[in-house]
Structure formats: structure tokens, C-alpha cells
Coordinates of C-alpha atoms and ligand atoms in Angstrom, one line a residue:
X7 CA 0.6 -81.8 -53.5
X8 CA 0.6 -81.9 -57.3
X9 CA -3.1 -82.4 -57.2
X10 CA -3.4 -79.0 -55.7
X11 CA -1.1 -77.5 -58.1
X12 CA -3.6 -78.4 -60.8
X13 CA -6.8 -77.9 -59.0
X14 CA -6.3 -74.5 -57.6
X15 CA -5.6 -72.8 -60.7
X16 CA -8.4 -74.6 -62.4
X17 CA -10.8 -73.6 -59.6
X18 CA -9.6 -69.9 -59.9
X19 CA -10.1 -69.7 -63.5
X20 CA -13.4 -71.3 -63.3
X21 CA -14.9 -69.2 -60.2
X22 CA -12.8 -65.7 -60.8
X23 CA -12.0 -65.7 -64.3
X24 CA -15.0 -67.4 -65.6
X25 CA -17.6 -65.8 -63.2
X26 CA -21.0 -65.3 -64.7
X27 CA -22.3 -62.4 -63.0
X28 CA -23.3 -59.5 -65.2
X29 CA -22.5 -55.9 -65.0
X30 CA -24.9 -53.5 -63.8
X31 CA -26.2 -50.5 -65.8
X32 CA -28.2 -47.9 -63.8
X33 CA -29.7 -45.0 -65.7
X34 CA -32.8 -42.6 -64.6
X35 CA -35.2 -43.7 -67.3
X36 CA -38.7 -43.3 -66.7
X37 CA -41.0 -46.7 -66.8
X38 CA -43.4 -45.4 -69.4
X39 CA -42.2 -43.3 -71.9
X40 CA -39.1 -41.2 -72.4
X41 CA -39.1 -38.1 -74.4
X42 CA -35.8 -36.0 -75.5
X43 CA -36.1 -32.5 -76.4
X44 CA -33.3 -30.1 -77.7
X45 CA -30.9 -31.5 -75.4
X46 CA -30.8 -34.1 -72.7
X47 CA -28.1 -35.0 -70.0
X48 CA -28.5 -38.7 -68.9
X49 CA -26.2 -39.8 -66.0
X50 CA -25.4 -43.5 -66.5
X51 CA -23.9 -45.4 -63.6
X52 CA -22.2 -48.9 -64.7
X53 CA -20.6 -51.4 -62.3
X54 CA -19.1 -54.8 -62.4
X55 CA -18.3 -55.9 -58.8
X56 CA -16.3 -59.1 -59.9
X57 CA -13.8 -59.0 -62.9
X58 CA -14.5 -55.3 -63.7
X59 CA -15.8 -53.2 -66.6
X60 CA -14.6 -54.1 -70.1
X61 CA -16.4 -51.9 -72.2
X62 CA -19.8 -49.6 -72.5
X63 CA -21.4 -48.8 -75.7
X64 CA -24.5 -46.4 -76.0
X65 CA -26.2 -46.0 -79.2
X66 CA -29.8 -44.6 -80.5
X67 CA -31.1 -46.4 -83.3
X68 CA -33.4 -44.5 -85.5
X69 CA -34.6 -45.4 -89.1
X70 CA -32.3 -48.3 -89.4
X71 CA -29.3 -46.1 -88.7
X72 CA -27.3 -46.3 -85.4
X73 CA -25.8 -43.2 -83.7
X74 CA -23.1 -43.7 -81.1
X75 CA -23.1 -41.8 -78.0
X76 CA -20.6 -43.5 -76.0
X77 CA -17.8 -46.0 -77.0
X78 CA -15.7 -46.6 -74.0
X79 CA -13.0 -49.5 -73.4
X80 CA -11.7 -50.0 -69.7
X81 CA -8.4 -51.4 -69.6
X82 CA -7.2 -54.8 -67.8
X83 CA -4.7 -54.7 -64.8
X84 CA -2.9 -57.8 -66.4
X85 CA -3.5 -60.9 -68.5
X86 CA -4.7 -63.0 -65.6
X87 CA -6.1 -60.1 -63.5
X88 CA -9.5 -58.4 -64.1
X89 CA -10.3 -54.9 -65.2
X90 CA -8.9 -51.9 -63.4
X91 CA -12.3 -50.3 -63.1
X92 CA -15.2 -51.8 -61.1
X93 CA -17.5 -48.8 -61.7
X94 CA -17.9 -45.5 -63.7
X95 CA -20.4 -42.6 -63.8
X96 CA -20.9 -41.2 -67.5
X97 CA -22.9 -38.1 -68.5
X98 CA -24.4 -38.8 -71.7
X99 CA -25.4 -35.7 -73.7
X100 CA -28.1 -36.2 -76.3
X101 CA -28.6 -33.4 -78.7
X102 CA -30.7 -34.6 -81.5
X103 CA -30.2 -31.7 -83.8
X104 CA -26.3 -32.0 -83.7
X105 CA -26.5 -35.5 -84.1
X106 CA -28.8 -35.4 -87.2
X107 CA -31.7 -37.0 -85.6
X108 CA -35.1 -36.0 -86.6
X109 CA -38.3 -36.1 -84.4
X110 CA -40.0 -39.4 -84.1
X111 CA -39.8 -42.7 -82.3
X112 CA -36.1 -44.1 -81.7
X113 CA -34.2 -46.8 -79.6
X114 CA -32.0 -46.1 -76.9
X115 CA -29.5 -49.1 -76.2
X116 CA -26.9 -49.4 -73.6
X117 CA -24.6 -52.4 -73.6
X118 CA -21.9 -53.1 -70.9
X119 CA -19.3 -56.1 -71.2
X120 CA -17.1 -57.1 -68.2
X121 CA -13.5 -58.8 -68.1
X122 CA -14.9 -62.4 -67.4
X123 CA -13.5 -65.0 -69.6
X124 CA -17.2 -65.9 -70.3
X125 CA -18.2 -66.4 -73.7
X126 CA -14.6 -67.0 -75.0
X127 CA -13.2 -64.2 -73.4
X128 CA -16.0 -61.6 -74.6
X129 CA -17.4 -61.3 -71.0
X130 CA -20.6 -61.1 -69.5
X131 CA -23.2 -58.7 -71.0
X132 CA -25.8 -56.3 -69.7
X133 CA -28.1 -54.4 -72.1
X134 CA -30.8 -52.0 -71.6
X135 CA -33.1 -51.2 -74.5
X136 CA -35.6 -48.4 -74.3
X137 CA -38.0 -46.8 -76.7
X138 CA -37.8 -43.1 -76.8
X139 CA -39.5 -40.2 -78.4
X140 CA -37.4 -37.4 -79.8
X141 CA -39.4 -34.2 -79.8
X142 CA -37.8 -31.0 -80.4
X143 CA -40.9 -29.0 -81.2
X144 CA -42.0 -26.8 -78.4
X145 CA -45.9 -26.8 -77.4
X146 CA -48.2 -24.1 -78.7
X147 CA -50.1 -22.1 -76.2
X148 CA -53.1 -19.8 -77.0
X149 CA -54.2 -17.4 -74.2
X150 CA -58.3 -17.4 -74.4
X151 CA -59.0 -15.1 -71.6
X152 CA -59.1 -11.3 -72.1
X153 CA -57.8 -8.4 -70.7
X154 CA -56.8 -9.0 -66.9
X155 CA -57.4 -6.4 -64.2
X156 CA -55.3 -7.1 -61.4
X157 CA -55.2 -5.6 -57.8
X158 CA -52.0 -5.3 -55.7
X159 CA -52.5 -8.1 -53.3
X160 CA -55.5 -9.7 -55.5
X161 CA -56.4 -12.7 -57.9
X162 CA -56.4 -13.2 -61.4
X163 CA -57.3 -15.9 -63.8
X164 CA -55.8 -16.9 -67.1
X165 CA -57.4 -19.6 -69.5
X166 CA -55.2 -21.1 -72.3
X167 CA -55.3 -23.8 -74.7
X168 CA -52.0 -26.2 -75.3
X169 CA -51.3 -27.9 -78.4
X170 CA -50.1 -31.0 -76.5
X171 CA -50.1 -32.4 -72.8
X172 CA -47.6 -30.5 -70.8
X173 CA -46.3 -31.8 -67.6
X174 CA -45.8 -28.3 -66.1
X175 CA -47.9 -25.6 -67.0
X176 CA -49.4 -22.3 -65.3
X177 CA -48.7 -18.7 -64.6
X178 CA -45.6 -17.0 -63.2
X179 CA -46.5 -13.8 -61.3
X180 CA -43.6 -12.0 -59.6
X181 CA -41.7 -15.2 -59.5
X182 CA -44.4 -17.3 -57.7
X183 CA -45.8 -20.3 -59.8
X184 CA -49.4 -21.0 -60.2
X185 CA -50.3 -24.4 -61.9
X186 CA -53.1 -24.5 -64.5
X187 CA -55.8 -27.1 -64.1
X188 CA -57.6 -28.9 -67.0
X189 CA -61.3 -30.3 -67.0
X190 CA -63.4 -27.2 -66.8
X191 CA -64.1 -27.3 -70.8
X192 CA -65.0 -29.8 -73.3
X193 CA -61.6 -29.3 -75.0
X194 CA -59.2 -31.1 -72.6
X195 CA -56.4 -29.2 -73.9
X196 CA -58.1 -25.9 -72.2
X197 CA -56.5 -25.0 -68.8
X198 CA -57.3 -22.7 -66.1
X199 CA -54.8 -21.1 -63.8
X200 CA -55.8 -19.1 -60.8
X201 CA -52.9 -16.8 -59.8
X202 CA -52.2 -14.3 -57.1
X203 CA -50.3 -10.8 -57.2
X204 CA -48.5 -10.4 -53.8
X205 CA -49.5 -7.7 -51.8
X206 CA -45.8 -6.4 -52.1
X207 CA -45.8 -6.5 -55.9
X208 CA -47.1 -3.6 -57.8
X209 CA -47.3 -2.4 -61.2
X210 CA -44.4 -3.8 -63.6
X211 CA -44.5 -7.2 -61.9
X212 CA -43.7 -9.6 -64.6
X213 CA -46.6 -12.0 -65.2
X214 CA -46.6 -14.7 -67.9
X215 CA -48.0 -18.1 -68.7
X216 CA -45.5 -21.1 -69.4
X217 CA -45.9 -24.5 -70.4
X218 CA -43.2 -27.4 -70.5
X219 CA -43.8 -30.8 -72.4
X220 CA -42.3 -34.1 -71.6
X221 CA -39.3 -33.5 -73.7
X222 CA -38.5 -30.3 -71.8
X223 CA -39.6 -28.0 -74.7
X224 CA -41.2 -24.9 -73.4
X225 CA -43.2 -21.9 -74.5
X226 CA -44.1 -18.5 -72.7
X227 CA -46.8 -16.4 -73.5
X228 CA -47.6 -12.8 -71.9
X229 CA -51.0 -11.3 -71.8
X230 CA -52.5 -7.8 -71.1
X231 CA -52.5 -7.3 -67.5
X232 CA -53.3 -3.7 -65.8
X233 CA -52.1 -3.8 -62.1
X234 CA -53.8 -1.3 -60.0
X235 CA -51.5 0.1 -57.2
X236 CA -53.0 -0.3 -53.7
X237 CA -52.1 1.8 -50.5
X238 CA -52.2 -0.4 -47.5
X239 CA -53.3 0.9 -44.3
X240 CA -50.7 1.4 -41.5
X241 CA -51.7 0.5 -38.0
X242 CA -50.0 0.7 -34.6
X243 CA -50.8 -1.8 -31.9
X244 CA -49.7 -1.5 -28.4
X245 CA -48.8 -4.7 -26.6
X246 CA -49.6 -4.5 -22.9
X247 CA -48.1 -6.7 -20.1
X248 CA -51.6 -8.0 -19.5
X249 CA -51.8 -9.3 -23.0
X250 CA -48.6 -10.9 -22.8
X251 CA -49.2 -12.6 -19.5
X252 CA -52.5 -13.7 -20.9
X253 CA -51.2 -15.0 -24.3
X254 CA -47.6 -16.2 -23.9
X255 CA -48.0 -19.2 -22.0
X256 CA -50.2 -20.7 -24.9
X257 CA -47.2 -20.8 -26.8
X258 CA -45.4 -23.5 -24.9
X259 CA -43.2 -24.9 -26.1
X260 CA -42.5 -22.4 -29.3
X261 CA -41.2 -19.8 -26.5
X262 CA -39.0 -20.3 -23.7
X263 CA -41.2 -20.7 -20.6
X264 CA -38.3 -19.5 -18.1
X265 CA -39.2 -16.6 -15.9
X266 CA -35.9 -14.6 -17.1
X267 CA -36.8 -14.2 -20.6
X268 CA -38.7 -10.8 -20.8
X269 CA -42.2 -11.2 -21.9
X270 CA -41.6 -8.7 -24.8
X271 CA -38.8 -11.3 -26.0
X272 CA -41.2 -14.0 -26.0
X273 CA -43.5 -12.0 -28.0
X274 CA -41.0 -11.2 -30.5
X275 CA -40.3 -15.0 -30.9
X276 CA -43.9 -15.7 -31.3
X277 CA -44.7 -12.8 -33.9
X278 CA -41.6 -13.3 -35.9
X279 CA -40.5 -16.8 -35.8
X280 CA -43.6 -18.8 -35.0
X281 CA -45.6 -16.8 -37.7
X282 CA -42.8 -17.7 -40.2
X283 CA -42.8 -21.2 -39.0
X284 CA -46.7 -21.2 -39.3
X285 CA -46.3 -20.0 -43.0
X286 CA -44.0 -22.7 -43.7
X287 CA -46.7 -25.0 -42.5
X288 CA -49.4 -23.5 -44.7
X289 CA -47.2 -23.8 -47.7
X290 CA -47.0 -27.6 -47.1
X291 CA -50.5 -28.1 -46.5
X292 CA -51.6 -26.2 -49.6
X293 CA -49.4 -28.5 -51.8
X294 CA -51.5 -31.0 -53.9
X295 CA -54.5 -28.8 -54.2
X296 CA -57.8 -30.4 -55.5
X297 CA -57.9 -30.9 -59.1
X298 CA -61.6 -30.0 -59.5
X299 CA -63.4 -26.7 -59.0
X300 CA -65.5 -27.2 -55.9
X301 CA -66.6 -23.7 -55.3
X302 CA -69.5 -22.0 -56.9
X303 CA -70.5 -18.3 -56.7
X304 CA -69.8 -15.7 -54.3
X305 CA -68.0 -16.6 -51.3
X306 CA -69.6 -15.9 -47.9
X307 CA -68.3 -13.7 -45.1
X308 CA -69.2 -14.0 -41.5
X309 CA -72.7 -12.8 -40.7
X310 CA -73.3 -9.8 -38.7
X311 CA -69.6 -9.1 -38.2
X312 CA -67.8 -6.0 -37.8
X313 CA -64.6 -5.5 -40.0
X314 CA -61.8 -5.0 -37.6
X315 CA -58.7 -4.9 -39.4
X316 CA -58.1 -5.4 -43.3
X317 CA -55.9 -7.2 -45.7
X318 CA -52.4 -6.5 -45.9
X319 CA -52.5 -3.7 -43.0
X320 CA -48.9 -2.9 -42.0
X321 CA -48.9 -3.1 -38.3
X322 CA -46.3 -1.7 -36.0
X323 CA -46.1 -3.2 -32.5
X324 CA -45.3 -1.1 -29.7
X325 CA -44.3 -2.1 -26.0
X326 CA -44.3 0.5 -23.4
X327 CA -44.1 3.2 -26.0
X328 CA -41.2 1.8 -28.1
X329 CA -41.2 0.2 -31.3
X330 CA -40.9 -3.7 -31.3
X331 CA -41.7 -5.2 -34.3
X332 CA -43.5 -4.8 -37.7
X333 CA -45.8 -7.4 -39.7
X334 CA -48.2 -7.5 -42.3
X335 CA -51.7 -8.7 -41.5
X336 CA -52.6 -11.2 -44.5
X337 CA -56.2 -11.8 -43.9
X338 CA -59.3 -9.8 -42.5
X339 CA -60.4 -9.7 -39.1
X340 CA -64.1 -10.0 -38.5
X341 CA -65.9 -9.6 -34.9
X342 CA -69.7 -10.9 -34.1
X343 CA -70.7 -11.9 -30.8
X344 CA -68.6 -14.3 -28.8
X345 CA -68.4 -18.0 -29.7
X346 CA -70.5 -17.2 -33.0
X347 CA -70.9 -20.0 -35.7
X348 CA -68.4 -19.5 -38.5
X349 CA -69.6 -20.5 -41.8
X350 CA -67.6 -22.2 -44.7
X351 CA -67.2 -19.5 -47.3
X352 CA -67.7 -21.8 -50.1
X353 CA -67.8 -25.5 -50.8
X354 CA -64.2 -27.1 -50.0
X355 CA -62.4 -30.0 -48.7
X356 CA -60.9 -29.7 -45.2
X357 CA -57.2 -29.9 -45.6
X358 CA -56.4 -28.9 -41.9
X359 CA -58.3 -28.5 -38.6
X360 CA -55.9 -28.2 -35.6
X361 CA -53.5 -26.0 -33.8
X362 CA -51.7 -23.6 -36.0
X363 CA -49.3 -21.3 -33.7
X364 CA -50.4 -17.7 -33.8
X365 CA -53.4 -18.7 -35.8
X366 CA -54.7 -20.7 -32.8
X367 CA -57.4 -23.3 -33.5
X368 CA -57.5 -23.2 -37.6
X369 CA -59.5 -24.7 -40.1
X370 CA -58.1 -24.7 -43.7
X371 CA -60.4 -25.3 -47.0
X372 CA -59.5 -26.4 -50.3
X373 CA -61.7 -25.0 -52.9
X374 CA -59.9 -26.6 -56.0
X375 CA -57.6 -25.2 -58.5
X376 CA -55.2 -23.7 -55.9
X377 CA -57.9 -21.7 -54.0
X378 CA -58.0 -21.9 -50.0
X379 CA -59.8 -20.1 -47.5
X380 CA -58.6 -20.2 -43.8
X381 CA -60.3 -19.6 -40.5
X382 CA -58.5 -18.7 -37.4
X383 CA -58.6 -18.0 -33.6
X384 CA -61.7 -20.5 -33.3
X385 CA -62.7 -21.4 -30.1
X386 CA -63.6 -24.9 -31.6
X387 CA -63.9 -26.6 -34.7
X388 CA -66.7 -29.2 -35.9
X389 CA -64.8 -30.6 -39.1
X390 CA -62.4 -33.4 -39.6
X391 CA -59.6 -33.4 -42.1
X392 CA -60.7 -34.7 -45.8
X393 CA -64.3 -33.9 -44.9
X394 CA -66.2 -31.9 -47.8
X395 CA -68.0 -28.8 -46.4
X396 CA -70.9 -27.3 -48.1
X397 CA -71.0 -23.4 -48.7
X398 CA -72.2 -21.8 -45.4
X399 CA -72.2 -25.1 -43.4
X400 CA -70.8 -24.4 -40.1
X401 CA -67.3 -25.3 -39.6
X402 CA -66.7 -24.1 -35.9
X403 CA -67.0 -21.2 -33.5
X404 CA -65.1 -18.0 -33.2
X405 CA -62.8 -17.7 -30.4
X406 CA -59.5 -15.9 -29.4
X407 CA -57.0 -18.9 -29.6
X408 CA -53.6 -17.9 -30.7
X409 CA -52.2 -14.3 -31.2
X410 CA -55.7 -12.8 -30.5
X411 CA -56.6 -10.2 -28.1
X412 CA -60.5 -10.7 -28.3
X413 CA -63.0 -13.0 -29.9
X414 CA -62.9 -12.4 -33.6
X415 CA -62.4 -14.6 -36.7
X416 CA -59.1 -14.1 -38.8
X417 CA -60.2 -14.9 -42.4
X418 CA -57.6 -15.5 -45.2
X419 CA -57.7 -16.6 -48.5
X420 CA -54.9 -18.0 -50.8
X421 CA -54.1 -18.9 -54.3
X422 CA -51.6 -21.5 -54.1
X423 CA -49.3 -20.4 -51.2
X424 CA -49.8 -16.6 -51.6
X425 CA -52.4 -14.9 -49.3
X426 CA -54.7 -12.7 -51.3
X427 CA -57.3 -10.1 -50.4
X428 CA -60.7 -11.9 -49.6
X429 CA -62.6 -8.7 -50.4
X430 CA -62.6 -9.9 -54.1
X431 CA -64.1 -13.2 -53.5
X432 CA -66.9 -11.7 -51.4
X433 CA -67.7 -9.4 -54.1
X434 CA -70.2 -10.8 -56.8
X435 CA -69.5 -8.4 -59.6
X436 CA -65.7 -9.0 -59.2
X437 CA -66.2 -12.9 -59.4
X438 CA -68.5 -12.4 -62.3
X439 CA -66.2 -10.0 -64.4
X440 CA -63.0 -11.7 -63.3
X441 CA -63.6 -15.3 -63.1
X442 CA -67.1 -16.8 -64.0
X443 CA -67.5 -14.2 -67.1
X444 CA -64.3 -15.3 -68.5
X445 CA -64.9 -18.9 -68.1
X446 CA -68.2 -18.3 -69.7
X447 CA -66.7 -16.4 -72.5
X448 CA -64.3 -19.1 -73.4
X449 CA -67.1 -21.6 -73.4
X450 CA -69.2 -19.6 -75.7
X451 CA -66.2 -18.8 -77.9
X452 CA -66.6 -15.1 -77.7
X453 CA -63.0 -14.8 -76.8
Ligands
ZN8 ZN1 -56.0 -11.2 -37.9

């Protein structure tokens, strides 16, 4: 009995009070380098599952000086008990200018102690030390390309030089972001950004280039843009029961296949909801565009084809004489003979070849730098994803799969995830004035 009276407290002291488990520090610190700009909020989670937290100290050490960011002590519940806090979450605000920290290398050190009796009541210690770079200087950006003429629903290009590598850089046009790509010039700091002006956005749309460095410092630059307003065609399409009967079963399970839902309601579901869903899929597919420029020269169309419908035609859909829906046609409809071979508009990588709802059998090509072409309503396709196809290489045969009444090719182009007018890319002089000419001018230094 006496034995237990002595042994139990000793065991308790050894196992509980003298526990040797270190506290844990968790902070979102990148493995490579960490840059700190004008201000940085660093969430730090600390915990100690056994005796609890005693103290945390976070400092920045620079040029031999130590600047404290956090000095916090955690109370003990009683002499023999551990700490009251097992975990804590701190938001550490680092503001170099206010703290008198100049730009340059520094060390961020985080130390946590627990309430163990280890090391003569000093507790177990955990430390994270990280070399950081204080960089409060914003990057510089020079716009190298000249005046930009832009059509509503059209494409544009901006070429710029950055003074330092920037994680995010590109063009904002009407709120849409279009990344810039390096690698087309000897100077690795020169970037090209292809951008698009949505068909629905006209003169007065805000367009600028922006770059943000690793520390979060940013620069914005405007450039001269002339936006040409475009009037789009208005079209009216009559939806017949014959068309609905022939087409709606294809959209199983996108639409209810019960016999009670009126065909017109099924059509609405396809034309609105499935269309939106398909666009979301396209937006996913164009992410992670090829970082090299695969295409060259003018884009080719669909040989011996008649232009049946244009880009951004505004369509009213009518059923038995009454208005049903309206949608905008974001491609060009080209009709040749049935089952005609469809050529790739330019060299590109297949990022999708499959069924895409209203678009039916579809092939999507990535031409690099965010430029894509899409071929829809195909009867069949002869390419597989990841395959590189050459310009004019046959990718499939025309058909009427998806929401198409007759055999034709629905051809679309996108810059990033915005549909643009393909007519520009089929026009050799547009390409030379707006794309290749501008790249050449920067290369020769005449801009
Ligand atoms: Zn179409």
C-alpha cells in the first residue's frame, strides 16, 4: 500500500508532468521561398495535446535585429495541472514598412513551449525557422505592342515586358482574366496575352494588363484600345414537333423521358440548362492551356461550305407561333455535303473528343496561349485526347448530333473560356495586322 502511494505519484510525474512530446506548429509556409510584400497575414495554428501550450514567440530576424511579432503566454490551470490551452490559432500580421523592415532576406522564427516539466520546468520546444524575402517593390510592366483595334466579340493581343517574374500576369477585359505566356521572345521577361472582348461588351469596357509578384505587389497598365461596336443579327427559329420528336430522346438523361412532360418543356431544359451545363464543362476543359504556341498562320475553315448562321446571332425560339426562349449562337454554322471530312483549323492538341450535350459529338483543340477551336454536331471523330493534329488534318466527319436539325459543322473559337468570332482567325490580314505583325514588331524592336 505504502509502495503504491509512492509509486503512483512518481509514475504520474514521469509520464504526465514530464511528458516529452513536442508542441505542434502549423503555418501555411511554402516549401521553396516565401516573399512578403506590403502586408501579409499568416495564420499560425499551435497545439499541444498533452500538457498544453505554455508560450509562443514569433520573430523576424533581419540584419542582426530581432523584431517580435507575437509574444503570448498561456496560463496553467494549477501547480500540478497542465496548461489551460491545448490549441490556439493566431493571425500574424506582417507589415514590413510599419515594423521598420527594409527589403531583403530575413528569417522568420516561430517557437512554442508546452507546460511539461521537461528541461527543468521550461517545457518541450518546437521551432520553425524559415528564410523569407521582404519585397515591397512593385514589378514594372512596359506595354510593347501598339494600338489595339478590337471588335465586340473579337480577339486581341497585348505584349509586355515585366521587370521580375510574376506568378500571375495577364489582361483583364470586362472582368475576364486572360493569362500572359512567356517564351515567344529571346527576352524571357516578355509575355504575350491573347484576350477576348465578349460579344455582350462594347465600347467603354475596361481593359488593362496586370502583374502580381510572389510577394503580392502588383502593377496595372492601360493601353490604347479602340473598340468597334458590332450589331449582331437577330434570328427567329421555329421549333416543330417533328424536330422535337426526332431530337429530344437523344438528351436522355438530361431531360425527363416521361411521356407527360410536354416536348416544348423538354426542349427548354436542353436549350437553357444543358447549354449552361455544357459551357461549364468547356470552361473546365480550357483550363491549363498549352504553354507553347502551336498554331501558325491563318486558320482554315470548312471547305466548300455555306455559311448558315453567324457568330453571336441572337436567336428567338418559337413553338407553335409563340415565343419560347432566346439564346445567343456563339459559333458559326457551316454546311457542306453530309458526312463531309472536317479539317483542324490549325495545329493543336486534342483536349476533348466526345459527347457534349447540345453540341453532340465534339472535338476541342488547344492551339496554345489560351486559343481553342471547337467542332460540333459531328457524325464521328477520328482523334483521341492528347493527340496533336496538324493544320488541315481530318479530325472527323460532319453530322447532326446534339441540338442540330441538319448536317452541318458548328465551329467555335475561344480565347480562354470566352467564345470569340472565328471570322477574325480565318482572315489572313486580320492575323497579320493584329497578331503576327505585332509579334514581329516587338522582335525587331520597332515598337
Ligand atoms: Zn451552330
